[in-house]
Short mmCIF file of C-alpha atoms in Angstrom, two decimals:
data_model
loop_
_atom_site.label_atom_id
_atom_site.label_comp_id
_atom_site.label_asym_id
_atom_site.label_seq_id
_atom_site.Cartn_x
_atom_site.Cartn_y
_atom_site.Cartn_z
CA MET D 1 -0.07 0.11 -0.24
CA PHE D 2 1.31 3.46 -0.55
CA ILE D 3 1.63 6.05 1.90
CA GLU D 4 -0.79 8.33 0.30
CA GLN D 5 -3.48 5.79 0.96
CA MET D 6 -2.11 4.84 4.43
CA PHE D 7 -3.91 6.52 8.21
CA PRO D 8 -1.27 8.53 9.59
CA PHE D 9 -1.34 9.30 13.03
CA ILE D 10 0.70 10.61 15.87
CA ASN D 11 2.58 8.47 17.99
CA GLU D 12 1.15 8.47 21.91
CA SER D 13 4.75 9.20 23.08
CA VAL D 14 4.81 12.53 21.18
CA ARG D 15 2.85 15.75 22.58
CA VAL D 16 1.89 18.65 20.27
CA HIS D 17 2.40 22.05 22.10
CA GLN D 18 0.92 24.22 20.44
CA LEU D 19 1.33 28.25 19.77
CA PRO D 20 -0.48 31.10 18.59
CA GLU D 21 1.53 30.57 15.59
CA GLY D 22 2.57 26.98 15.32
CA GLY D 23 3.23 24.67 17.28
CA VAL D 24 6.11 21.99 18.78
CA LEU D 25 6.18 18.69 18.65
CA GLU D 26 7.72 17.03 21.85
CA ILE D 27 9.33 13.85 21.13
CA ASP D 28 9.29 11.13 23.80
CA TYR D 29 7.89 13.56 26.27
CA LEU D 30 6.81 10.61 28.58
CA ARG D 31 10.09 8.51 28.66
CA ASP D 32 12.23 9.37 31.27
CA ASN D 33 15.81 7.83 30.13
CA VAL D 34 16.24 10.04 27.09
CA SER D 35 19.74 11.25 26.94
CA ILE D 36 20.38 15.26 26.22
CA SER D 37 21.68 13.83 22.72
CA ASP D 38 18.66 12.13 21.82
CA PHE D 39 15.87 14.73 23.17
CA GLU D 40 14.18 17.06 20.04
CA TYR D 41 11.92 19.27 19.92
CA LEU D 42 10.48 19.90 16.11
CA ASP D 43 9.30 23.52 15.58
CA LEU D 44 6.17 23.64 13.48
CA ASN D 45 5.32 26.50 10.90
CA LYS D 46 1.63 27.27 11.10
CA THR D 47 0.59 24.81 8.05
CA ALA D 48 2.52 21.95 9.13
CA TYR D 49 1.27 22.25 12.70
CA GLU D 50 -2.38 22.12 11.19
CA LEU D 51 -1.46 19.11 9.00
CA CYS D 52 -0.04 17.47 12.30
CA MET D 53 -3.07 18.09 14.00
CA ARG D 54 -5.30 16.72 11.28
CA MET D 55 -3.56 13.31 11.79
CA ASP D 56 -5.54 11.37 14.31
CA GLY D 57 -5.80 8.06 11.91
CA GLN D 58 -9.04 8.30 10.47
CA LYS D 59 -8.28 9.76 7.13
CA THR D 60 -5.45 8.84 4.33
CA ALA D 61 -2.39 11.09 4.09
CA GLU D 62 -3.66 12.08 0.32
CA GLN D 63 -7.32 12.93 2.48
CA ILE D 64 -5.32 15.32 5.02
CA LEU D 65 -3.20 17.09 2.17
CA ALA D 66 -6.74 17.79 0.24
CA GLU D 67 -8.68 18.87 3.35
CA GLN D 68 -5.79 21.16 4.02
CA CYS D 69 -5.05 22.64 0.80
CA ALA D 70 -9.36 23.32 0.57
CA VAL D 71 -9.11 25.64 3.31
CA TYR D 72 -6.67 27.80 1.25
CA ASP D 73 -8.04 27.52 -2.02
CA GLU D 74 -4.62 25.71 -2.91
CA SER D 75 -3.91 22.57 -5.26
CA PRO D 76 -2.52 19.46 -3.50
CA GLU D 77 -0.59 19.07 -6.84
CA ASP D 78 1.30 22.04 -6.17
CA HIS D 79 2.25 20.59 -2.57
CA LYS D 80 2.78 17.35 -2.31
CA ASP D 81 6.46 17.24 -3.00
CA TRP D 82 7.43 18.57 0.45
CA TYR D 83 4.16 17.55 2.00
CA TYR D 84 5.09 13.37 1.62
CA ASP D 85 8.86 14.68 2.35
CA MET D 86 7.63 15.54 5.72
CA LEU D 87 5.65 12.62 6.13
CA ASN D 88 8.70 10.64 5.66
CA MET D 89 10.95 12.76 8.10
CA LEU D 90 8.28 12.70 11.01
CA LEU D 91 8.16 8.60 10.12
CA ASN D 92 11.88 8.38 10.36
CA LYS D 93 11.60 10.29 13.90
CA GLN D 94 9.31 8.09 14.92
CA VAL D 95 6.93 11.08 15.45
CA ILE D 96 3.78 9.36 13.35
CA GLN D 97 2.63 5.58 12.77
CA LEU D 98 1.02 4.37 9.62
CA GLY D 99 -2.53 2.66 9.83
CA ASN D 100 -3.63 0.30 7.17
CA GLN D 101 -7.20 1.15 7.94
CA ALA D 102 -9.05 4.11 9.79
CA GLY D 103 -8.95 4.39 13.31
CA ARG D 104 -9.44 6.75 16.33
CA HIS D 105 -6.48 8.19 18.02
CA THR D 106 -5.60 10.90 20.27
CA ILE D 107 -3.60 13.46 20.13
CA THR D 108 -1.96 14.65 23.39
CA THR D 109 -1.51 18.46 23.28
CA SER D 110 -0.12 20.80 25.63
CA GLY D 111 0.25 25.04 25.17
CA SER D 112 -2.73 27.12 23.10
CA ASN D 113 -3.39 28.79 20.13
CA GLU D 114 -4.55 31.61 22.13
CA PHE D 115 -1.30 32.48 24.08
CA PRO D 116 1.94 31.39 24.25
CA MET D 117 2.93 28.86 26.99
CA PRO D 118 6.99 28.31 27.80
CA LEU D 119 8.57 25.31 26.67
CA HIS D 120 11.68 26.33 29.20
CA ALA D 121 11.97 27.22 32.51
CA THR D 122 14.45 28.55 35.49
CA PHE D 123 14.27 27.94 38.75
CA GLU D 124 15.88 30.01 41.24
CA LEU D 125 15.41 27.68 44.23
CA THR D 126 16.69 30.65 46.46
CA HIS D 127 18.62 33.88 46.31
CA ARG D 128 21.28 33.01 49.55
CA CYS D 129 24.75 32.25 48.05
CA ASN D 130 27.76 31.15 50.09
CA LEU D 131 29.95 33.54 47.96
CA LYS D 132 29.35 37.42 47.34
CA CYS D 133 30.27 37.98 44.10
CA ALA D 134 31.40 41.33 42.37
CA HIS D 135 29.24 41.03 39.27
CA CYS D 136 25.61 39.40 40.52
CA TYR D 137 22.59 40.60 38.96
CA LEU D 138 20.38 39.47 41.72
CA GLU D 139 23.07 40.68 44.37
CA SER D 140 23.09 37.68 46.53
CA SER D 141 24.90 36.77 49.54
CA PRO D 142 24.78 34.68 52.61
CA GLU D 143 22.38 37.24 54.21
CA ALA D 144 19.98 37.54 51.23
CA LEU D 145 16.37 36.16 51.67
CA GLY D 146 14.21 33.84 49.58
CA THR D 147 14.08 30.42 49.31
CA VAL D 148 11.38 27.84 47.28
CA PRO D 149 9.69 25.66 50.10
CA ILE D 150 10.02 21.92 48.79
CA GLU D 151 6.58 20.98 48.12
CA GLN D 152 5.24 24.10 46.63
CA PHE D 153 8.46 23.82 44.03
CA LYS D 154 7.17 19.94 43.05
CA LYS D 155 3.44 21.42 42.96
CA THR D 156 4.67 24.25 40.16
CA ALA D 157 7.41 21.78 38.61
CA ASP D 158 3.99 19.33 38.14
CA MET D 159 1.92 22.13 36.78
CA LEU D 160 4.81 23.04 34.46
CA PHE D 161 4.87 19.98 32.91
CA ASP D 162 1.69 19.75 32.03
CA ASN D 163 1.52 22.85 30.54
CA GLY D 164 4.15 21.88 28.15
CA VAL D 165 7.94 22.88 29.94
CA LEU D 166 10.23 19.56 29.41
CA THR D 167 13.43 21.69 29.52
CA CYS D 168 14.74 23.33 32.78
CA GLU D 169 17.25 25.00 34.93
CA ILE D 170 18.07 25.15 38.28
CA THR D 171 20.30 28.07 39.73
CA GLY D 172 20.15 30.29 42.68
CA GLY D 173 21.73 31.94 44.49
CA GLU D 174 23.78 29.02 44.96
CA ILE D 175 21.41 25.74 44.78
CA PHE D 176 23.52 23.80 46.71
CA VAL D 177 22.83 26.48 49.80
CA HIS D 178 19.06 25.12 49.57
CA PRO D 179 18.45 22.30 52.52
CA ASN D 180 15.94 20.42 49.96
CA ALA D 181 19.09 20.47 47.05
CA ASN D 182 19.19 17.17 46.74
CA GLU D 183 15.50 16.25 46.34
CA ILE D 184 15.03 18.94 44.09
CA LEU D 185 17.64 17.43 41.92
CA ASP D 186 16.27 14.28 41.95
CA TYR D 187 12.92 15.84 41.39
CA VAL D 188 13.43 17.64 37.72
CA CYS D 189 15.56 14.87 36.40
CA LYS D 190 12.90 12.74 36.82
CA LYS D 191 10.56 14.97 35.85
CA PHE D 192 12.22 16.71 32.42
CA LYS D 193 13.77 15.86 29.79
CA LYS D 194 16.86 17.82 29.96
CA VAL D 195 18.55 19.39 33.16
CA ALA D 196 20.87 22.55 33.65
CA VAL D 197 22.66 22.87 37.27
CA LEU D 198 24.20 25.89 37.33
CA THR D 199 26.54 26.64 40.45
CA ASN D 200 29.62 28.20 41.43
CA GLY D 201 30.85 24.34 42.23
CA THR D 202 32.42 25.19 46.21
CA LEU D 203 29.51 22.81 47.79
CA MET D 204 29.71 19.58 46.09
CA ARG D 205 28.71 16.84 48.42
CA LYS D 206 29.32 12.87 48.05
CA GLU D 207 25.01 12.59 47.89
CA SER D 208 24.80 15.63 45.07
CA LEU D 209 27.77 13.38 42.93
CA GLU D 210 26.05 10.62 43.39
CA LEU D 211 22.54 11.74 41.85
CA LEU D 212 24.70 14.19 39.42
CA LYS D 213 25.79 10.42 38.01
CA ALA D 214 22.73 8.56 38.06
CA TYR D 215 21.24 11.08 35.56
CA LYS D 216 24.30 12.23 33.45
CA GLN D 217 22.59 11.44 30.47
CA LYS D 218 20.56 14.24 30.22
CA ILE D 219 22.28 16.82 33.11
CA ILE D 220 24.49 20.00 31.64
CA VAL D 221 26.42 21.21 35.12
CA GLY D 222 27.55 24.68 34.32
CA ILE D 223 30.10 26.12 36.74
CA SER D 224 31.44 29.53 37.05
CA LEU D 225 35.05 29.83 36.93
CA ASP D 226 36.72 33.59 36.19
CA SER D 227 40.24 33.35 36.13
CA VAL D 228 43.50 31.10 36.06
CA ASN D 229 44.95 33.14 38.64
CA SER D 230 43.45 31.99 42.34
CA GLU D 231 43.22 35.75 43.57
CA VAL D 232 41.88 36.97 40.90
CA HIS D 233 38.75 34.53 41.20
CA ASP D 234 38.74 34.72 44.74
CA SER D 235 38.67 38.30 45.16
CA PHE D 236 36.08 38.43 41.97
CA ARG D 237 33.86 35.99 43.88
CA GLY D 238 34.50 37.27 47.43
CA ARG D 239 36.43 34.41 49.00
CA LYS D 240 39.21 32.98 49.67
CA GLY D 241 39.97 29.18 48.89
CA SER D 242 36.77 29.38 46.26
CA PHE D 243 39.28 28.69 42.60
CA ALA D 244 40.67 26.13 44.39
CA GLN D 245 37.44 24.26 45.51
CA THR D 246 35.74 25.35 41.83
CA CYS D 247 38.60 23.42 39.50
CA LYS D 248 38.66 20.37 41.71
CA THR D 249 34.35 20.06 41.23
CA ILE D 250 35.01 20.56 37.67
CA LYS D 251 37.52 18.03 37.48
CA LEU D 252 35.74 15.61 39.46
CA LEU D 253 32.62 15.92 37.80
CA SER D 254 34.03 15.25 34.37
CA ASP D 255 36.22 12.40 35.43
CA HIS D 256 32.73 10.75 36.24
CA GLY D 257 31.53 11.63 32.92
CA ILE D 258 29.34 14.14 34.02
CA PHE D 259 28.87 16.89 31.23
CA VAL D 260 30.42 19.92 32.52
CA ARG D 261 30.39 23.86 31.10
CA VAL D 262 32.49 26.32 32.34
CA ALA D 263 31.50 29.50 32.35
CA MET D 264 33.83 32.71 32.88
CA SER D 265 32.43 36.37 33.60
CA VAL D 266 34.89 38.66 31.59
CA PHE D 267 36.09 42.03 32.81
CA GLU D 268 38.82 44.35 32.85
CA LYS D 269 41.17 42.38 35.48
CA ASN D 270 40.79 38.88 33.10
CA MET D 271 39.76 40.11 29.53
CA TRP D 272 43.44 39.13 28.34
CA GLU D 273 42.76 35.45 30.03
CA ILE D 274 40.28 33.75 27.74
CA HIS D 275 43.17 31.79 25.67
CA ASP D 276 43.99 30.36 28.87
CA MET D 277 41.02 29.89 30.87
CA ALA D 278 39.89 27.82 27.58
CA ARG D 279 43.26 25.67 27.90
CA LYS D 280 42.56 25.33 31.73
CA VAL D 281 38.79 24.50 30.97
CA ARG D 282 40.07 21.63 28.52
CA ASP D 283 42.61 20.42 31.03
CA LEU D 284 39.92 19.98 33.91
CA GLY D 285 37.90 18.03 31.28
CA ALA D 286 34.93 20.33 31.03
CA LYS D 287 33.21 19.51 27.16
CA ALA D 288 32.28 22.70 26.44
CA PHE D 289 33.61 26.97 27.73
CA SER D 290 31.55 29.84 27.28
CA TYR D 291 32.25 33.68 28.29
CA ASN D 292 30.44 37.03 28.26
CA TRP D 293 31.28 40.13 29.57
CA VAL D 294 29.85 41.25 32.63
CA ASP D 295 26.34 43.18 32.15
CA ASP D 296 25.55 46.41 34.25
CA PHE D 297 22.27 44.58 35.96
CA GLY D 298 22.36 44.19 39.73
CA ARG D 299 26.05 44.35 41.32
CA GLY D 300 27.72 44.78 37.43
CA ARG D 301 26.83 48.05 36.86
CA ASP D 302 29.50 49.23 38.85
CA ILE D 303 32.20 46.99 36.91
CA ILE D 304 33.37 49.24 33.50
CA HIS D 305 33.55 47.90 30.42
CA PRO D 306 36.80 48.33 29.29
CA THR D 307 36.11 48.11 25.64
CA LYS D 308 34.39 51.28 25.01
CA ASP D 309 37.95 52.19 23.88
CA ALA D 310 37.59 51.57 20.14
CA GLU D 311 41.25 50.32 19.71
CA GLN D 312 41.11 48.28 22.66
CA HIS D 313 37.64 46.76 21.31
CA ARG D 314 39.64 46.62 17.78
CA LYS D 315 42.63 44.11 19.78
CA PHE D 316 40.47 42.69 21.55
CA MET D 317 37.93 41.27 18.78
CA ALA D 318 41.32 39.91 16.83
CA TYR D 319 42.69 37.91 20.32
CA GLU D 320 39.08 36.59 20.60
CA GLN D 321 38.98 35.31 17.37
CA HIS D 322 42.14 33.43 17.63
CA VAL D 323 41.13 32.10 20.78
CA ILE D 324 37.56 30.60 19.07
CA ASP D 325 39.81 29.22 15.95
CA GLU D 326 42.26 27.55 18.48
CA PHE D 327 39.47 26.17 20.50
CA SER D 328 36.02 25.62 18.21
CA ASP D 329 35.66 21.95 19.41
CA LEU D 330 35.37 23.66 23.17
CA ILE D 331 33.51 26.96 22.66
CA PRO D 332 29.72 26.44 21.07
CA ILE D 333 29.12 29.16 18.64
CA ILE D 334 25.80 29.72 17.18
CA PRO D 335 26.22 30.74 13.77
CA TYR D 336 24.59 34.22 13.17
CA GLU D 337 21.62 33.05 10.43
CA ARG D 338 20.50 31.04 13.36
CA LYS D 339 20.02 34.18 15.51
CA ARG D 340 18.02 35.51 13.52
CA ALA D 341 14.47 35.34 15.31
CA ALA D 342 11.97 38.06 16.00
CA ASN D 343 13.57 37.85 19.47
CA CYS D 344 15.03 34.86 22.23
CA GLY D 345 11.69 33.68 23.46
CA ALA D 346 12.42 35.33 26.96
CA GLY D 347 9.04 35.97 28.70
CA TRP D 348 7.00 33.69 26.51
CA LYS D 349 9.19 30.72 25.25
CA SER D 350 11.50 30.64 28.14
CA ILE D 351 10.90 31.94 31.97
CA VAL D 352 12.80 32.66 35.15
CA ILE D 353 10.49 32.17 38.64
CA SER D 354 11.86 33.57 41.90
CA PRO D 355 11.79 31.76 44.85
CA PHE D 356 9.00 33.77 45.86
CA GLY D 357 7.34 32.61 42.64
CA GLU D 358 7.59 35.86 40.11
CA VAL D 359 8.02 35.07 36.84
CA ARG D 360 10.45 37.17 34.95
CA PRO D 361 11.19 37.22 31.11
CA CYS D 362 14.77 36.03 31.76
CA ALA D 363 17.58 36.02 34.48
CA LEU D 364 18.89 39.39 33.80
CA PHE D 365 15.57 41.11 34.36
CA PRO D 366 15.17 43.23 37.82
CA LYS D 367 13.62 41.05 40.24
CA GLU D 368 10.98 43.87 40.70
CA PHE D 369 9.83 42.82 37.08
CA SER D 370 7.09 40.40 37.47
CA LEU D 371 4.80 38.73 34.56
CA GLY D 372 2.72 37.16 37.91
CA ASN D 373 3.09 35.29 40.72
CA ILE D 374 2.97 31.57 39.48
CA PHE D 375 2.16 30.54 43.22
CA HIS D 376 -0.37 32.51 43.30
CA ASP D 377 -2.12 33.72 40.10
CA SER D 378 -3.32 31.42 37.05
CA TYR D 379 -1.74 30.17 34.05
CA GLU D 380 -3.30 31.86 32.01
CA SER D 381 -3.29 35.29 34.19
CA ILE D 382 0.24 35.27 33.34
CA PHE D 383 0.73 34.39 29.91
CA ASN D 384 -2.18 35.47 28.01
CA SER D 385 -1.59 38.77 29.53
CA PRO D 386 -1.00 42.03 27.20
CA LEU D 387 2.50 42.73 28.75
CA VAL D 388 3.60 38.66 27.92
CA HIS D 389 1.48 39.29 24.04
CA LYS D 390 3.66 42.33 23.86
CA LEU D 391 6.92 40.79 24.24
CA TRP D 392 5.90 37.91 22.23
CA GLN D 393 5.33 40.02 19.32
CA ALA D 394 8.39 42.24 19.68
CA GLN D 395 11.15 42.66 17.41
CA ALA D 396 14.30 42.31 18.60
CA PRO D 397 16.62 45.84 18.57
CA ARG D 398 19.22 44.85 15.23
CA PHE D 399 16.27 42.60 13.40
CA SER D 400 13.97 45.42 13.73
CA GLU D 401 12.92 47.45 10.93
CA HIS D 402 12.38 50.28 13.85
CA CYS D 403 16.14 49.83 14.83
CA MET D 404 18.36 52.51 13.87
CA LYS D 405 21.49 50.26 14.40
CA ASP D 406 23.84 51.95 11.90
CA LYS D 407 23.44 55.16 13.16
CA CYS D 408 23.05 54.46 16.91
CA PRO D 409 26.06 54.79 19.29
CA PHE D 410 24.33 51.61 21.64
CA SER D 411 24.02 49.27 19.16
CA GLY D 412 26.86 46.93 19.93
CA TYR D 413 25.25 47.08 23.46
CA CYS D 414 21.93 46.31 22.74
CA GLY D 415 23.08 43.64 19.84
CA GLY D 416 19.51 41.47 19.53
CA CYS D 417 18.79 41.39 23.20
CA TYR D 418 16.03 43.26 23.87
CA LEU D 419 16.51 43.61 27.52
CA LYS D 420 19.49 45.49 26.84
CA GLY D 421 17.43 47.65 24.24
CA LEU D 422 15.09 48.22 27.18
CA ASN D 423 18.11 48.77 29.64
CA SER D 424 19.94 51.55 27.52
CA ASN D 425 16.58 53.57 27.26
CA LYS D 426 15.68 53.58 31.17
CA TYR D 427 19.43 54.00 31.83
CA HIS D 428 21.58 55.22 29.21
CA ARG D 429 19.32 57.43 26.62
CA LYS D 430 18.08 61.01 27.35
CA ASN D 431 15.42 60.25 25.02
CA ILE D 432 12.84 57.23 23.79
CA CYS D 433 14.71 55.59 20.67
CA SER D 434 12.62 54.59 17.54
CA TRP D 435 12.70 50.74 18.35
CA ALA D 436 10.92 51.24 21.46
CA LYS D 437 8.50 53.74 20.40
CA ASN D 438 7.73 51.82 17.47
CA GLU D 439 7.30 48.55 19.12
CA GLN D 440 5.49 50.12 21.54
CA LEU D 441 7.43 49.20 24.39
CA GLU D 442 7.85 52.71 26.21
CA ASP D 443 5.93 51.43 29.30
CA VAL D 444 7.42 48.34 29.52
CA VAL D 445 10.97 50.57 29.96
CA GLN D 446 9.38 52.14 32.67
CA LEU D 447 9.14 49.01 34.56
CA ILE D 448 12.79 47.97 34.23
#
């Protein structure tokens, strides 16, 4: 029997996450032993989503295409090549099966066609930290308040999973100062398909190590290391001895086959150490290395960006390219063309949840900026709000036709980040820029 005459239906192991424009296929969403390398999302444009939602086993592949084309007054003959290519791709990825006869199969869904619901969540388990880092956007410290109760955390994690979230990060503060850190780690690894654990690496204990080993197929551990010089790192992190302990943890986890990504915060004192740091990271056994300039949020506002000097910037760019070329296997680079999206998805595709339940678009947004409280507010009231719709529809600077990037002195600062675009308007400009005006974000600027 040819594929045209067979009855395609979505596998029960696949969930279709609905979005206002298209959707996402969550493959093997119920399997708890899917490795990071095997776990996969498939983005669907509006047409592909509508076709998939017709695949319930009741109509042949040929009938599905004909019905879809009839809606838009199109000829099936004009679309059959890419349509059957798509069916074969979905078949190879085990998204669909083909029946020999008609039968009713339920399509499992999450999300909504009316408003965006996130696919990724970052949990700030606590705002407390055993360190007091010079650049911390949260201004965390041993004295900081805010720790999520374990039962509230589990309830929230369940709700997020049921509504489409399959990947998560747990962070702080420092997660391992949370009294139930290991119980939470075990819970998220059983619940979610891909888990990132962000830590400063100074509080690793045997029980935590055993959990990370047990779930290493779905875990990435992000550890901060800011200098090859112990004195520079310890001073920046606010505690003597933190460099040695962090390096020990990176090597320990790496030796046990756990994927470790080392992150470096770049500032004036360490900007010429990136090459040496990449070598250090490789020697410690980590699998990935990333670095970013300290952002001007939280305590980072007090740190001066040295590359504002044009000649210094030129020299650094050449130096940086040399490092990237030499350590291309260690430093992940996203091709520029893959970044060309309306925006990064902060606030609608991914969210951050504070220990108090306040939802922010991303970690760098001020603690006072809230889309709603997920402990108390309904899911719909948060994500179907005018503010979330505005963030979803906004074009980020650089990619917006309203951004005067070729003439704007802040173009390099904002880049493709809408938070930095908002921040530049709030703190660095005398007047609201054309991007913020035309994207209708003037009221959001005032919330930053």
